[in-house]
C-alpha positions as semicolon CSV with decimal commas, in nm:
position;residue;x (nm);y (nm);z (nm)
1;X;-2,392;2,482;-0,534
2;X;-2,517;2,197;-0,312
3;X;-2,529;1,967;-0,614
4;X;-2,168;2,050;-0,701
5;X;-2,047;1,984;-0,347
6;X;-2,240;1,656;-0,324
7;X;-2,109;1,546;-0,663
8;X;-1,750;1,614;-0,552
9;X;-1,805;1,431;-0,222
10;X;-1,923;1,125;-0,415
11;X;-1,612;1,121;-0,631
12;X;-1,317;0,901;-0,537
13;X;-1,099;1,203;-0,465
14;X;-0,855;1,024;-0,232
15;X;-0,758;0,788;-0,513
16;X;-0,715;1,082;-0,749
17;X;-0,512;1,264;-0,483
18;X;-0,272;0,970;-0,447
19;X;-0,241;0,947;-0,825
20;X;-0,157;1,315;-0,856
21;X;0,107;1,290;-0,585
22;X;0,292;0,999;-0,741
23;X;0,281;1,150;-1,090
24;X;0,404;1,485;-0,954
25;X;0,685;1,316;-0,760
26;X;0,789;1,125;-1,073
27;X;0,803;1,445;-1,282
28;X;1,002;1,628;-1,015
29;X;1,249;1,339;-0,984
30;X;1,296;1,322;-1,361
31;X;1,347;1,699;-1,376
32;X;1,600;1,680;-1,093
33;X;1,776;1,395;-1,274
34;X;1,802;1,596;-1,596
35;X;1,947;1,894;-1,410
36;X;2,205;1,672;-1,244
37;X;2,329;1,477;-1,544
38;X;2,111;1,163;-1,526
39;X;1,921;1,235;-1,846
40;X;1,574;1,081;-1,864
41;X;1,663;0,810;-1,612
42;X;1,648;1,015;-1,296
43;X;1,397;0,786;-1,127
44;X;1,623;0,487;-1,197
45;X;1,931;0,648;-1,041
46;X;2,024;0,527;-0,692
47;X;2,142;0,878;-0,604
48;X;1,812;1,037;-0,706
49;X;1,606;0,765;-0,538
50;X;1,803;0,817;-0,217
51;X;1,761;1,193;-0,243
52;X;1,383;1,172;-0,268
53;X;1,325;0,915;0,006
54;X;1,334;0,561;-0,129
55;X;1,342;0,280;0,127
56;X;1,694;0,194;0,249
57;X;1,809;0,029;0,570
58;X;2,097;0,271;0,617
59;X;1,874;0,573;0,566
60;X;1,628;0,463;0,832
61;X;1,840;0,274;1,084
62;X;2,164;0,471;1,067
63;X;2,043;0,818;0,968
64;X;1,709;0,791;1,153
65;X;1,510;0,909;0,849
66;X;1,187;0,743;0,959
67;X;0,986;0,928;0,697
68;X;1,134;0,679;0,450
69;X;0,867;0,434;0,569
70;X;0,609;0,661;0,401
71;X;0,776;0,836;0,106
72;X;0,851;0,516;-0,095
73;X;0,475;0,471;-0,144
74;X;0,479;0,766;-0,385
75;X;0,814;0,702;-0,557
76;X;0,846;0,488;-0,869
77;X;1,147;0,347;-1,050
78;X;1,101;0,412;-1,421
79;X;0,798;0,505;-1,630
80;X;0,662;0,150;-1,664
81;X;0,664;0,108;-1,285
82;X;0,465;0,431;-1,249
83;X;0,227;0,346;-1,533
84;X;0,121;0,001;-1,415
85;X;0,090;0,101;-1,050
86;X;-0,109;0,410;-1,144
87;X;-0,339;0,207;-1,369
88;X;-0,400;-0,044;-1,091
89;X;-0,462;0,229;-0,835
90;X;-0,705;0,407;-1,066
91;X;-0,932;0,107;-1,118
92;X;-0,897;-0,082;-0,788
93;X;-0,871;0,233;-0,578
94;X;-1,179;0,404;-0,719
95;X;-1,390;0,092;-0,678
96;X;-1,279;0,024;-0,321
97;X;-1,303;0,389;-0,213
98;X;-1,662;0,404;-0,339
99;X;-1,743;0,103;-0,118
100;X;-1,566;0,183;0,209
101;X;-1,552;0,563;0,194
102;X;-1,278;0,823;0,174
103;X;-1,141;0,813;0,530
104;X;-1,125;0,434;0,552
105;X;-0,962;0,414;0,212
106;X;-0,697;0,671;0,308
107;X;-0,616;0,486;0,631
108;X;-0,595;0,143;0,467
109;X;-0,380;0,266;0,178
110;X;-0,129;0,444;0,399
111;X;-0,103;0,184;0,677
112;X;-0,077;-0,105;0,430
113;X;0,208;0,078;0,256
114;X;0,384;0,143;0,586
115;X;0,345;-0,222;0,689
116;X;0,494;-0,337;0,360
117;X;0,787;-0,100;0,398
118;X;0,851;-0,211;0,757
119;X;0,859;-0,578;0,654
120;X;1,084;-0,498;0,358
121;X;1,314;-0,296;0,583
122;X;1,331;-0,561;0,855
123;X;1,389;-0,872;0,647
124;X;1,543;-0,733;0,327
125;X;1,908;-0,696;0,231
126;X;2,124;-0,418;0,371
127;X;2,211;-0,279;0,028
128;X;1,858;-0,299;-0,114
129;X;1,674;0,013;-0,225
130;X;1,304;-0,006;-0,296
131;X;1,007;0,214;-0,377
132;X;0,660;0,200;-0,525
133;X;0,291;0,197;-0,446
134;X;0,280;-0,183;-0,469
135;X;0,294;-0,224;-0,092
136;X;-0,027;-0,022;-0,062
137;X;-0,184;-0,182;-0,369
138;X;-0,141;-0,531;-0,227
139;X;-0,313;-0,399;0,083
140;X;-0,607;-0,290;-0,134
141;X;-0,623;-0,633;-0,294
142;X;-0,642;-0,791;0,051
143;X;-0,935;-0,565;0,144
144;X;-1,152;-0,768;-0,090
145;X;-1,087;-1,074;0,124
146;X;-1,245;-0,889;0,416
147;X;-1,542;-0,783;0,202
148;X;-1,590;-1,147;0,101
149;X;-1,597;-1,246;0,469
150;X;-1,843;-0,973;0,565
151;X;-2,073;-1,048;0,270
152;X;-2,021;-1,423;0,284
153;X;-2,383;-1,488;0,180
154;X;-2,340;-1,289;-0,141
155;X;-2,201;-1,523;-0,413
156;X;-2,080;-1,234;-0,631
157;X;-1,880;-1,068;-0,353
158;X;-1,743;-1,406;-0,240
159;X;-1,631;-1,478;-0,596
160;X;-1,455;-1,141;-0,619
161;X;-1,279;-1,210;-0,288
162;X;-1,172;-1,556;-0,405
163;X;-1,040;-1,420;-0,734
164;X;-0,852;-1,145;-0,556
165;X;-0,697;-1,399;-0,319
166;X;-0,579;-1,605;-0,617
167;X;-0,451;-1,288;-0,781
168;X;-0,241;-1,208;-0,473
169;X;-0,098;-1,561;-0,461
170;X;-0,020;-1,564;-0,835
171;X;0,154;-1,227;-0,812
172;X;0,362;-1,336;-0,515
173;X;0,456;-1,655;-0,699
174;X;0,578;-1,457;-1,001
175;X;0,755;-1,213;-0,767
176;X;0,938;-1,504;-0,606
177;X;1,088;-1,614;-0,937
178;X;1,138;-1,262;-1,070
179;X;1,425;-1,024;-1,009
180;X;1,424;-0,670;-0,879
181;X;1,084;-0,713;-0,712
182;X;1,030;-0,640;-0,342
183;X;0,829;-0,950;-0,256
184;X;0,868;-0,884;0,117
185;X;0,705;-0,545;0,073
186;X;0,418;-0,702;-0,119
187;X;0,362;-0,966;0,149
188;X;0,376;-0,707;0,425
189;X;0,140;-0,478;0,237
190;X;-0,115;-0,755;0,182
191;X;-0,108;-0,862;0,547
192;X;-0,118;-0,502;0,665
193;X;-0,409;-0,416;0,435
194;X;-0,608;-0,718;0,551
195;X;-0,555;-0,635;0,918
196;X;-0,626;-0,263;0,884
197;X;-0,936;-0,329;0,674
198;X;-1,065;-0,544;0,959
199;X;-0,995;-0,262;1,203
200;X;-1,167;0,017;1,009
201;X;-1,446;-0,221;0,900
202;X;-1,699;-0,102;0,641
203;X;-1,993;0,141;0,650
204;X;-2,331;-0,005;0,741
205;X;-2,480;-0,124;0,414
206;X;-2,747;-0,350;0,270
207;X;-2,664;-0,667;0,081
208;X;-3,002;-0,748;-0,072
209;X;-3,211;-0,811;0,237
210;X;-2,907;-0,844;0,464
211;X;-2,797;-0,543;0,665
212;X;-2,441;-0,570;0,791
213;X;-2,256;-0,364;1,049
214;X;-1,924;-0,485;0,911
215;X;-1,653;-0,665;1,106
216;X;-1,738;-0,758;1,465
217;X;-1,565;-0,561;1,740
218;X;-1,359;-0,854;1,871
219;X;-1,202;-0,920;1,532
220;X;-1,134;-0,549;1,489
221;X;-0,947;-0,530;1,821
222;X;-0,749;-0,849;1,754
223;X;-0,655;-0,736;1,403
224;X;-0,535;-0,400;1,534
225;X;-0,326;-0,569;1,801
226;X;-0,171;-0,807;1,546
227;X;-0,088;-0,516;1,313
228;X;0,093;-0,325;1,588
229;X;0,266;-0,641;1,714
230;X;0,385;-0,729;1,362
231;X;0,542;-0,387;1,311
232;X;0,701;-0,370;1,656
233;X;0,849;-0,721;1,636
234;X;0,983;-0,654;1,285
235;X;1,152;-0,331;1,394
236;X;1,297;-0,493;1,707
237;X;1,431;-0,778;1,493
238;X;1,616;-0,556;1,246
239;X;1,747;-0,321;1,515
240;X;1,884;-0,612;1,717
241;X;2,028;-0,760;1,398
242;X;2,248;-0,455;1,349
243;X;2,319;-0,398;1,717
244;X;2,107;-0,085;1,750
245;X;1,914;-0,230;2,044
């Protein structure tokens, strides 16, 4: 019994939990779409996306549906969107969760997604509708930059961090020239993930002969303050823009 419990605790169950949620949401949305005349394109219908909580300025600012800053993380537009985001989450998520632990991973994933959605909401177009785990995934990518800083004397970890940084930049570059991609959400997610990863730090671990306690307390406090400031300023900006404040 103890072996079974320990084995389960060592599994990346938060990653699997997030995967199950987004797959379940996709199936439910497609089923709802079929029942309401949208065929097999329920998740690509604006009406269905709105119904299930996609990110919209009117929904949040006019109807005060603040939960729409969270629900888009688990909603995907079309099967390919779900497939590629799920594949990325499975590999990147499991690896990162095994390094930083379940609680830290959960916090980073959720707060990076919220940050991306706030930035998308604040600086995006009024008529835009967006959804997807990409805001959170870009936050996970940015976590590797923090790991590279903490383990700066480890060439392998530094190389992974450098490659992940280039990966983020390349993706944003392609997003910029692409259509139908929420680049603002990706930028916000990456920044949010980096800041939150600094705040939660990493468990005490050994890097060869080096024992690290993670990110120093001053950087953790500053990163947390910047994260909150970024979200508050963004919300104030968009609310003033539409005369709500």
